[in-house]
Short mmCIF file of N, CA and C and ligand atoms in Angstrom, two decimals:
data_model
loop_
_atom_site.label_atom_id
_atom_site.label_comp_id
_atom_site.label_asym_id
_atom_site.label_seq_id
_atom_site.Cartn_x
_atom_site.Cartn_y
_atom_site.Cartn_z
N MET A 1 101.21 124.79 121.56
CA MET A 1 101.22 123.52 120.83
C MET A 1 102.64 123.09 120.50
N LEU A 2 102.79 121.79 120.26
CA LEU A 2 104.11 121.26 119.91
C LEU A 2 104.33 121.40 118.40
N PRO A 3 105.59 121.53 117.97
CA PRO A 3 105.82 121.57 116.52
C PRO A 3 105.57 120.21 115.88
N VAL A 4 105.02 120.25 114.67
CA VAL A 4 104.78 119.01 113.91
C VAL A 4 106.00 118.76 113.03
N TYR A 5 106.57 117.57 113.15
CA TYR A 5 107.73 117.22 112.33
C TYR A 5 107.29 116.97 110.89
N ILE A 6 108.08 117.52 109.99
CA ILE A 6 107.71 117.53 108.57
C ILE A 6 108.50 116.48 107.79
N TYR A 7 107.88 116.03 106.72
CA TYR A 7 108.47 115.06 105.78
C TYR A 7 109.94 115.37 105.52
N GLY A 8 110.77 114.35 105.69
CA GLY A 8 112.21 114.55 105.56
C GLY A 8 112.89 114.38 106.91
N SER A 9 112.11 114.57 107.98
CA SER A 9 112.65 114.39 109.33
C SER A 9 112.78 112.89 109.61
N PRO A 10 113.98 112.43 110.02
CA PRO A 10 114.20 110.98 110.19
C PRO A 10 113.24 110.29 111.16
N VAL A 11 112.75 111.00 112.18
CA VAL A 11 111.88 110.35 113.17
C VAL A 11 110.61 109.78 112.53
N LEU A 12 110.19 110.37 111.41
CA LEU A 12 108.98 109.90 110.73
C LEU A 12 109.21 108.55 110.04
N ARG A 13 110.47 108.15 109.94
CA ARG A 13 110.79 106.89 109.25
C ARG A 13 111.22 105.79 110.19
N LYS A 14 111.24 106.09 111.50
CA LYS A 14 111.65 105.08 112.47
C LYS A 14 110.47 104.20 112.88
N VAL A 15 110.76 102.95 113.24
CA VAL A 15 109.74 102.10 113.84
C VAL A 15 109.69 102.46 115.32
N ALA A 16 108.52 102.90 115.77
CA ALA A 16 108.37 103.39 117.14
C ALA A 16 108.27 102.22 118.13
N GLN A 17 108.59 102.53 119.38
CA GLN A 17 108.63 101.50 120.43
C GLN A 17 107.41 101.59 121.35
N ASP A 18 106.99 100.43 121.85
CA ASP A 18 105.94 100.40 122.88
C ASP A 18 106.41 101.16 124.11
N ILE A 19 105.45 101.63 124.89
CA ILE A 19 105.81 102.26 126.16
C ILE A 19 105.30 101.40 127.32
N THR A 20 105.85 101.66 128.51
CA THR A 20 105.45 100.91 129.72
C THR A 20 104.62 101.84 130.61
N PRO A 21 103.88 101.27 131.56
CA PRO A 21 103.01 102.10 132.42
C PRO A 21 103.77 103.18 133.21
N ASP A 22 105.08 103.00 133.38
CA ASP A 22 105.82 104.03 134.13
C ASP A 22 106.36 105.14 133.22
N PHE A 23 105.90 105.16 131.98
CA PHE A 23 106.35 106.22 131.06
C PHE A 23 106.03 107.59 131.69
N PRO A 24 107.04 108.48 131.77
CA PRO A 24 106.82 109.73 132.50
C PRO A 24 105.85 110.69 131.82
N ASN A 25 104.97 111.27 132.62
CA ASN A 25 104.06 112.34 132.17
C ASN A 25 103.22 111.99 130.94
N LEU A 26 102.73 110.76 130.92
CA LEU A 26 101.95 110.31 129.75
C LEU A 26 100.69 111.14 129.54
N HIS A 27 99.98 111.43 130.64
CA HIS A 27 98.73 112.20 130.50
C HIS A 27 98.99 113.58 129.92
N GLU A 28 100.07 114.20 130.37
CA GLU A 28 100.41 115.53 129.84
C GLU A 28 100.76 115.44 128.36
N LEU A 29 101.52 114.39 128.02
CA LEU A 29 101.91 114.22 126.62
C LEU A 29 100.66 114.08 125.74
N ILE A 30 99.71 113.27 126.20
CA ILE A 30 98.50 113.05 125.41
C ILE A 30 97.70 114.35 125.28
N GLU A 31 97.62 115.10 126.37
CA GLU A 31 96.93 116.40 126.29
C GLU A 31 97.61 117.32 125.27
N GLU A 32 98.93 117.32 125.28
CA GLU A 32 99.67 118.17 124.33
C GLU A 32 99.45 117.69 122.89
N MET A 33 99.31 116.38 122.74
CA MET A 33 99.06 115.85 121.39
C MET A 33 97.66 116.26 120.90
N TYR A 34 96.66 116.19 121.78
CA TYR A 34 95.32 116.66 121.41
C TYR A 34 95.36 118.13 121.00
N GLU A 35 96.05 118.91 121.85
CA GLU A 35 96.15 120.35 121.62
C GLU A 35 96.79 120.63 120.25
N THR A 36 97.89 119.94 119.98
CA THR A 36 98.63 120.13 118.73
C THR A 36 97.75 119.74 117.53
N MET A 37 97.05 118.63 117.68
CA MET A 37 96.16 118.16 116.61
C MET A 37 95.04 119.18 116.36
N HIS A 38 94.43 119.68 117.42
CA HIS A 38 93.33 120.62 117.26
C HIS A 38 93.80 121.95 116.66
N GLN A 39 94.95 122.43 117.15
CA GLN A 39 95.48 123.71 116.65
C GLN A 39 95.82 123.64 115.16
N SER A 40 96.16 122.45 114.69
CA SER A 40 96.55 122.33 113.29
C SER A 40 95.42 121.72 112.44
N ASP A 41 94.22 121.66 113.05
CA ASP A 41 93.04 121.15 112.34
C ASP A 41 93.20 119.72 111.85
N GLY A 42 93.93 118.92 112.60
CA GLY A 42 94.07 117.51 112.25
C GLY A 42 92.98 116.68 112.91
N ILE A 43 92.77 115.48 112.41
CA ILE A 43 91.83 114.56 113.04
C ILE A 43 92.55 113.35 113.63
N GLY A 44 93.87 113.32 113.43
CA GLY A 44 94.69 112.27 114.03
C GLY A 44 96.12 112.78 114.13
N LEU A 45 96.84 112.28 115.12
CA LEU A 45 98.25 112.68 115.27
C LEU A 45 98.99 111.55 115.98
N ALA A 46 100.10 111.14 115.40
CA ALA A 46 100.90 110.07 115.98
C ALA A 46 102.15 110.66 116.61
N ALA A 47 102.63 110.01 117.68
CA ALA A 47 103.76 110.55 118.44
C ALA A 47 105.00 110.85 117.58
N PRO A 48 105.33 110.01 116.59
CA PRO A 48 106.49 110.37 115.76
C PRO A 48 106.35 111.75 115.10
N GLN A 49 105.12 112.19 114.90
CA GLN A 49 104.90 113.50 114.28
C GLN A 49 105.24 114.66 115.21
N ILE A 50 105.40 114.36 116.50
CA ILE A 50 105.89 115.40 117.41
C ILE A 50 107.30 115.03 117.89
N GLY A 51 107.94 114.14 117.11
CA GLY A 51 109.34 113.84 117.36
C GLY A 51 109.59 112.75 118.39
N LYS A 52 108.53 112.04 118.79
CA LYS A 52 108.70 110.98 119.80
C LYS A 52 108.43 109.62 119.16
N SER A 53 109.47 108.78 119.20
CA SER A 53 109.35 107.49 118.53
C SER A 53 108.75 106.44 119.47
N ILE A 54 107.49 106.69 119.85
CA ILE A 54 106.76 105.77 120.74
C ILE A 54 105.41 105.46 120.12
N ARG A 55 104.85 104.29 120.52
CA ARG A 55 103.62 103.81 119.87
C ARG A 55 102.37 104.39 120.53
N VAL A 56 102.17 105.67 120.27
CA VAL A 56 101.04 106.41 120.81
C VAL A 56 100.44 107.24 119.67
N PHE A 57 99.12 107.18 119.51
CA PHE A 57 98.47 108.15 118.63
C PHE A 57 97.13 108.58 119.18
N VAL A 58 96.73 109.77 118.82
CA VAL A 58 95.42 110.28 119.24
C VAL A 58 94.58 110.56 118.01
N VAL A 59 93.27 110.46 118.20
CA VAL A 59 92.33 110.77 117.12
C VAL A 59 91.21 111.62 117.70
N ASP A 60 90.63 112.46 116.86
CA ASP A 60 89.39 113.14 117.24
C ASP A 60 88.59 113.42 115.98
N GLY A 61 87.66 112.54 115.73
CA GLY A 61 86.80 112.71 114.56
C GLY A 61 85.46 113.34 114.93
N THR A 62 85.31 113.73 116.20
CA THR A 62 83.99 114.21 116.65
C THR A 62 83.50 115.48 115.94
N PRO A 63 84.40 116.36 115.46
CA PRO A 63 83.87 117.52 114.70
C PRO A 63 83.12 117.09 113.44
N LEU A 64 83.38 115.87 112.97
CA LEU A 64 82.74 115.41 111.73
C LEU A 64 81.63 114.38 112.00
N GLU A 65 81.26 114.21 113.27
CA GLU A 65 80.36 113.10 113.58
C GLU A 65 78.94 113.29 113.02
N GLU A 66 78.58 114.55 112.76
CA GLU A 66 77.24 114.75 112.18
C GLU A 66 77.16 114.20 110.76
N ASP A 67 78.28 114.29 110.04
CA ASP A 67 78.32 113.79 108.66
C ASP A 67 78.59 112.30 108.60
N ASP A 68 79.21 111.77 109.65
CA ASP A 68 79.63 110.38 109.59
C ASP A 68 79.45 109.72 110.96
N PRO A 69 78.40 108.92 111.08
CA PRO A 69 78.09 108.31 112.39
C PRO A 69 79.19 107.40 112.93
N THR A 70 80.13 106.91 112.04
CA THR A 70 81.20 106.05 112.58
C THR A 70 82.16 106.88 113.45
N LEU A 71 82.05 108.19 113.37
CA LEU A 71 82.96 109.04 114.15
C LEU A 71 82.37 109.50 115.48
N LYS A 72 81.18 109.02 115.80
CA LYS A 72 80.55 109.42 117.06
C LYS A 72 81.44 108.98 118.23
N ASN A 73 81.76 109.92 119.11
CA ASN A 73 82.63 109.67 120.28
C ASN A 73 84.02 109.17 119.90
N PHE A 74 84.41 109.38 118.65
CA PHE A 74 85.71 108.88 118.21
C PHE A 74 86.80 109.89 118.58
N LYS A 75 87.05 109.98 119.87
CA LYS A 75 88.12 110.84 120.38
C LYS A 75 88.84 110.03 121.44
N LYS A 76 90.04 109.59 121.13
CA LYS A 76 90.75 108.78 122.12
C LYS A 76 92.23 108.64 121.79
N ALA A 77 92.94 108.12 122.77
CA ALA A 77 94.36 107.84 122.60
C ALA A 77 94.53 106.33 122.48
N PHE A 78 95.31 105.92 121.51
CA PHE A 78 95.63 104.51 121.32
C PHE A 78 97.10 104.32 121.71
N ILE A 79 97.34 103.45 122.67
CA ILE A 79 98.70 103.22 123.15
C ILE A 79 99.08 101.76 122.91
N ASN A 80 100.28 101.56 122.43
CA ASN A 80 100.79 100.21 122.13
C ASN A 80 99.80 99.43 121.27
N ALA A 81 99.22 100.10 120.32
CA ALA A 81 98.17 99.47 119.50
C ALA A 81 98.73 98.41 118.58
N GLN A 82 97.89 97.44 118.32
CA GLN A 82 98.19 96.40 117.33
C GLN A 82 96.95 96.20 116.50
N ILE A 83 97.05 96.42 115.21
CA ILE A 83 95.93 96.05 114.33
C ILE A 83 96.03 94.55 114.14
N VAL A 84 95.04 93.82 114.59
CA VAL A 84 95.12 92.36 114.52
C VAL A 84 94.43 91.81 113.27
N GLU A 85 93.59 92.64 112.66
CA GLU A 85 92.90 92.19 111.46
C GLU A 85 92.48 93.40 110.62
N ARG A 86 92.70 93.28 109.32
CA ARG A 86 92.16 94.30 108.38
C ARG A 86 91.29 93.52 107.43
N PHE A 87 90.06 93.97 107.22
CA PHE A 87 89.17 93.10 106.44
C PHE A 87 88.05 93.86 105.74
N ASP A 88 87.19 93.04 105.17
CA ASP A 88 86.06 93.44 104.36
C ASP A 88 86.55 93.93 103.00
N GLU A 89 86.17 95.13 102.57
CA GLU A 89 86.50 95.50 101.20
C GLU A 89 87.61 96.54 101.15
N MET A 90 88.22 96.68 99.98
CA MET A 90 89.20 97.74 99.79
C MET A 90 88.44 99.00 99.37
N VAL A 91 88.78 100.12 99.99
CA VAL A 91 88.11 101.38 99.63
C VAL A 91 89.16 102.46 99.36
N ILE A 92 88.79 103.38 98.48
CA ILE A 92 89.70 104.46 98.11
C ILE A 92 89.18 105.75 98.72
N TYR A 93 90.09 106.50 99.35
CA TYR A 93 89.68 107.74 99.99
C TYR A 93 90.85 108.71 99.96
N SER A 94 90.54 109.98 99.84
CA SER A 94 91.59 111.00 99.79
C SER A 94 92.17 111.25 101.18
N GLU A 95 93.49 111.19 101.30
CA GLU A 95 94.16 111.41 102.58
C GLU A 95 95.14 112.58 102.49
N GLY A 96 95.36 113.16 103.65
CA GLY A 96 96.41 114.16 103.79
C GLY A 96 97.11 113.88 105.11
N CYS A 97 98.13 114.66 105.42
CA CYS A 97 98.90 114.40 106.64
C CYS A 97 99.53 115.71 107.10
N LEU A 98 99.45 116.00 108.38
CA LEU A 98 100.04 117.24 108.89
C LEU A 98 101.54 117.30 108.63
N SER A 99 102.17 116.13 108.48
CA SER A 99 103.61 116.09 108.24
C SER A 99 103.97 116.24 106.76
N ILE A 100 102.95 116.21 105.90
CA ILE A 100 103.19 116.33 104.45
C ILE A 100 102.26 117.43 103.93
N PRO A 101 102.64 118.69 104.16
CA PRO A 101 101.72 119.80 103.88
C PRO A 101 101.28 119.87 102.42
N ASN A 102 99.99 120.17 102.26
CA ASN A 102 99.42 120.50 100.95
C ASN A 102 99.47 119.37 99.92
N ILE A 103 99.56 118.15 100.39
CA ILE A 103 99.45 117.03 99.45
C ILE A 103 98.26 116.18 99.87
N HIS A 104 97.38 115.93 98.91
CA HIS A 104 96.24 115.06 99.16
C HIS A 104 96.18 114.06 98.03
N GLU A 105 96.10 112.80 98.39
CA GLU A 105 96.10 111.75 97.37
C GLU A 105 95.15 110.65 97.80
N GLU A 106 94.61 109.96 96.80
CA GLU A 106 93.70 108.87 97.09
C GLU A 106 94.50 107.62 97.46
N VAL A 107 94.11 107.02 98.57
CA VAL A 107 94.81 105.85 99.09
C VAL A 107 93.80 104.72 99.26
N GLU A 108 94.23 103.53 98.88
CA GLU A 108 93.36 102.36 99.01
C GLU A 108 93.70 101.61 100.30
N ARG A 109 92.69 101.35 101.09
CA ARG A 109 92.90 100.60 102.34
C ARG A 109 91.67 99.74 102.62
N GLU A 110 91.83 98.79 103.56
CA GLU A 110 90.70 97.98 103.99
C GLU A 110 89.65 98.84 104.71
N SER A 111 88.40 98.41 104.60
CA SER A 111 87.31 99.20 105.18
C SER A 111 87.13 98.98 106.68
N LYS A 112 87.66 97.89 107.21
CA LYS A 112 87.47 97.61 108.65
C LYS A 112 88.76 97.13 109.29
N VAL A 113 88.91 97.45 110.55
CA VAL A 113 90.06 96.95 111.32
C VAL A 113 89.61 96.48 112.69
N ARG A 114 90.30 95.46 113.16
CA ARG A 114 90.17 95.07 114.57
C ARG A 114 91.48 95.47 115.24
N ILE A 115 91.38 96.23 116.31
CA ILE A 115 92.58 96.78 116.93
C ILE A 115 92.58 96.51 118.44
N LYS A 116 93.75 96.12 118.94
CA LYS A 116 93.98 95.96 120.38
C LYS A 116 94.86 97.11 120.80
N TYR A 117 94.60 97.67 121.97
CA TYR A 117 95.43 98.76 122.47
C TYR A 117 95.17 98.93 123.96
N VAL A 118 95.98 99.75 124.60
CA VAL A 118 95.66 100.17 125.96
C VAL A 118 95.37 101.67 125.93
N ASP A 119 94.52 102.09 126.87
CA ASP A 119 94.22 103.53 126.97
C ASP A 119 95.25 104.19 127.89
N GLU A 120 95.04 105.47 128.19
CA GLU A 120 96.08 106.18 128.95
C GLU A 120 96.21 105.68 130.39
N ASP A 121 95.26 104.87 130.84
CA ASP A 121 95.39 104.23 132.16
C ASP A 121 95.88 102.79 132.02
N PHE A 122 96.32 102.44 130.82
CA PHE A 122 96.83 101.10 130.51
C PHE A 122 95.78 100.01 130.65
N LYS A 123 94.53 100.41 130.49
CA LYS A 123 93.45 99.43 130.46
C LYS A 123 93.35 98.89 129.03
N PRO A 124 93.33 97.54 128.88
CA PRO A 124 93.30 96.98 127.53
C PRO A 124 91.92 97.05 126.86
N HIS A 125 91.93 97.21 125.55
CA HIS A 125 90.70 97.25 124.75
C HIS A 125 90.93 96.47 123.47
N GLU A 126 89.85 95.91 122.95
CA GLU A 126 89.88 95.34 121.60
C GLU A 126 88.58 95.75 120.92
N GLU A 127 88.69 96.42 119.80
CA GLU A 127 87.51 96.99 119.14
C GLU A 127 87.60 96.85 117.63
N VAL A 128 86.43 96.88 116.99
CA VAL A 128 86.39 96.88 115.52
C VAL A 128 85.90 98.26 115.07
N TYR A 129 86.58 98.82 114.09
CA TYR A 129 86.19 100.12 113.53
C TYR A 129 85.97 99.98 112.04
N GLU A 130 85.08 100.83 111.53
CA GLU A 130 84.83 100.83 110.10
C GLU A 130 84.75 102.27 109.59
N GLY A 131 84.59 102.40 108.29
CA GLY A 131 84.40 103.72 107.69
C GLY A 131 85.57 104.65 107.94
N PHE A 132 85.24 105.92 108.17
CA PHE A 132 86.27 106.94 108.30
C PHE A 132 87.16 106.67 109.53
N ALA A 133 86.55 106.12 110.58
CA ALA A 133 87.34 105.81 111.78
C ALA A 133 88.43 104.78 111.46
N ALA A 134 88.08 103.75 110.70
CA ALA A 134 89.05 102.72 110.31
C ALA A 134 90.15 103.33 109.45
N ARG A 135 89.77 104.29 108.64
CA ARG A 135 90.72 104.98 107.77
C ARG A 135 91.72 105.78 108.60
N ILE A 136 91.23 106.55 109.56
CA ILE A 136 92.11 107.37 110.41
C ILE A 136 93.06 106.46 111.20
N ILE A 137 92.52 105.40 111.76
CA ILE A 137 93.35 104.48 112.54
C ILE A 137 94.48 103.91 111.69
N GLN A 138 94.17 103.48 110.49
CA GLN A 138 95.21 102.86 109.65
C GLN A 138 96.28 103.87 109.26
N HIS A 139 95.87 105.11 109.00
CA HIS A 139 96.83 106.15 108.66
C HIS A 139 97.77 106.43 109.85
N GLU A 140 97.19 106.60 111.04
CA GLU A 140 98.01 106.92 112.22
C GLU A 140 98.89 105.74 112.61
N TYR A 141 98.33 104.56 112.51
CA TYR A 141 99.08 103.34 112.85
C TYR A 141 100.30 103.20 111.95
N ASP A 142 100.15 103.52 110.69
CA ASP A 142 101.29 103.49 109.77
C ASP A 142 102.45 104.35 110.27
N HIS A 143 102.11 105.52 110.84
CA HIS A 143 103.16 106.41 111.35
C HIS A 143 104.05 105.69 112.37
N LEU A 144 103.46 104.78 113.15
CA LEU A 144 104.22 104.07 114.18
C LEU A 144 105.25 103.13 113.56
N ASP A 145 105.00 102.75 112.34
CA ASP A 145 105.93 101.86 111.63
C ASP A 145 106.80 102.62 110.63
N GLY A 146 106.78 103.92 110.71
CA GLY A 146 107.61 104.72 109.80
C GLY A 146 107.07 104.79 108.39
N ILE A 147 105.77 104.50 108.25
CA ILE A 147 105.15 104.50 106.91
C ILE A 147 104.28 105.74 106.75
N LEU A 148 104.39 106.37 105.59
CA LEU A 148 103.59 107.57 105.29
C LEU A 148 102.61 107.23 104.18
N PHE A 149 101.50 107.98 104.12
CA PHE A 149 100.46 107.60 103.15
C PHE A 149 100.97 107.64 101.71
N THR A 150 101.97 108.49 101.48
CA THR A 150 102.51 108.59 100.13
C THR A 150 103.25 107.31 99.71
N ASP A 151 103.66 106.52 100.71
CA ASP A 151 104.29 105.22 100.40
C ASP A 151 103.29 104.25 99.78
N ARG A 152 102.01 104.51 100.02
CA ARG A 152 100.98 103.57 99.60
C ARG A 152 100.36 103.91 98.24
N LEU A 153 100.94 104.89 97.56
CA LEU A 153 100.42 105.28 96.25
C LEU A 153 100.98 104.38 95.16
N SER A 154 100.33 104.42 94.04
CA SER A 154 100.84 103.66 92.88
C SER A 154 102.18 104.25 92.43
N ALA A 155 102.94 103.47 91.71
CA ALA A 155 104.24 103.93 91.22
C ALA A 155 104.09 105.23 90.41
N ILE A 156 103.02 105.30 89.65
CA ILE A 156 102.80 106.49 88.81
C ILE A 156 102.53 107.73 89.66
N ARG A 157 101.63 107.58 90.64
CA ARG A 157 101.33 108.72 91.52
C ARG A 157 102.58 109.15 92.30
N LYS A 158 103.34 108.16 92.76
CA LYS A 158 104.58 108.48 93.50
C LYS A 158 105.51 109.31 92.64
N GLN A 159 105.64 108.90 91.39
CA GLN A 159 106.51 109.63 90.46
C GLN A 159 106.01 111.06 90.28
N LEU A 160 104.67 111.19 90.19
CA LEU A 160 104.09 112.52 89.95
C LEU A 160 104.26 113.49 91.12
N ILE A 161 104.34 112.97 92.33
CA ILE A 161 104.46 113.89 93.48
C ILE A 161 105.88 113.96 94.04
N LYS A 162 106.80 113.24 93.39
CA LYS A 162 108.18 113.17 93.86
C LYS A 162 108.80 114.57 94.05
N GLY A 163 108.57 115.42 93.07
CA GLY A 163 109.14 116.77 93.12
C GLY A 163 108.59 117.56 94.30
N LYS A 164 107.26 117.43 94.52
CA LYS A 164 106.64 118.14 95.63
C LYS A 164 107.19 117.66 96.97
N LEU A 165 107.35 116.34 97.09
CA LEU A 165 107.88 115.77 98.34
C LEU A 165 109.31 116.25 98.59
N ASN A 166 110.08 116.28 97.52
CA ASN A 166 111.45 116.76 97.61
C ASN A 166 111.51 118.20 98.10
N ALA A 167 110.61 119.01 97.53
CA ALA A 167 110.55 120.42 97.91
C ALA A 167 110.20 120.55 99.40
N ILE A 168 109.23 119.75 99.86
CA ILE A 168 108.84 119.81 101.27
C ILE A 168 110.04 119.47 102.15
N SER A 169 110.76 118.41 101.79
CA SER A 169 111.88 117.97 102.63
C SER A 169 113.01 119.00 102.64
N LYS A 170 112.98 119.92 101.70
CA LYS A 170 113.99 120.99 101.67
C LYS A 170 113.46 122.28 102.31
N GLY A 171 112.23 122.19 102.83
CA GLY A 171 111.68 123.35 103.54
C GLY A 171 110.84 124.27 102.67
N ARG A 172 110.60 123.86 101.43
CA ARG A 172 109.80 124.73 100.56
C ARG A 172 108.32 124.33 100.65
N PHE A 173 107.65 124.90 101.65
CA PHE A 173 106.22 124.69 101.85
C PHE A 173 105.76 125.78 102.81
N SER A 174 104.45 125.96 102.91
CA SER A 174 103.98 126.87 103.95
C SER A 174 102.81 126.25 104.67
N VAL A 175 102.83 126.36 105.99
CA VAL A 175 101.73 125.88 106.83
C VAL A 175 101.47 126.94 107.88
N ASP A 176 100.26 126.91 108.46
CA ASP A 176 99.96 127.92 109.46
C ASP A 176 100.00 127.34 110.88
N TYR A 177 100.73 126.24 111.06
CA TYR A 177 100.93 125.73 112.42
C TYR A 177 102.43 125.59 112.67
N LYS A 178 102.77 125.42 113.93
CA LYS A 178 104.18 125.28 114.32
C LYS A 178 104.74 123.98 113.76
N TYR A 179 105.91 124.04 113.17
CA TYR A 179 106.47 122.81 112.61
C TYR A 179 107.97 122.76 112.84
N LYS A 180 108.52 121.62 112.53
CA LYS A 180 109.96 121.40 112.69
C LYS A 180 110.40 120.49 111.55
N LEU A 181 111.48 120.85 110.92
CA LEU A 181 112.04 119.99 109.87
C LEU A 181 113.48 119.70 110.26
N VAL A 182 113.74 118.44 110.57
CA VAL A 182 115.07 118.03 111.01
C VAL A 182 115.72 117.32 109.84
N LYS A 183 116.96 117.68 109.56
CA LYS A 183 117.65 117.02 108.44
C LYS A 183 118.43 115.82 108.95
NI1 NI B 1 99.76 111.53 108.99
#
C-alpha cells in the first residue's frame, strides 16, 4: 500500500489539477488507491492523500451497503469531478479522515449532490447521490480543493481540537497503516 499523507503535509492544502486521458499508468494508480484505502479501512481516498495533487478520488462504501442502501455498488473512481449542485437539506454526521488520525467530529453538509466526472476510461457521467454516499463524495471532493473536514467545524470546535491537530502535524499520533508526514 501507499503511505497516507498526514495533516501538516503541504500537498493536503493544494488545489489539485485535472488530468488528461494520457495521464501515465492511471489504472495502476487507481488500483493502488483502492488497495491503500482498503488496507487502512477507509471508505474514500483522494489523490492528495497519497501525495498526488490531481483531481482523482476513489470510494468504496460496499462493506456498509447492508446498513445503508445508498451505498449499494458504491465503489468507483471519480476523475476530474465537478459537484454541480448541492441541495435538499443540511444534515449533521460524524466524519473522520485517514489524514487526520483519531479525530472524529460532526460536520454539517447538504444531503444531496449532483456530480459530473469521468471514469477511468474517461467516459463522462452525471449522477445524483444522497445519504452516506453524498457525504463521502463531499468529503473526498473537498480534498481536491485543499479543504479538510476540520475546516468545516464551528469556531468553537476548531478551537477545541487545535491542540490535537497541532500534535498530529508534529508527528504525535499513532496509526496502524503506512503514512507520511512531510513538513
Ligand atoms: Ni479525508
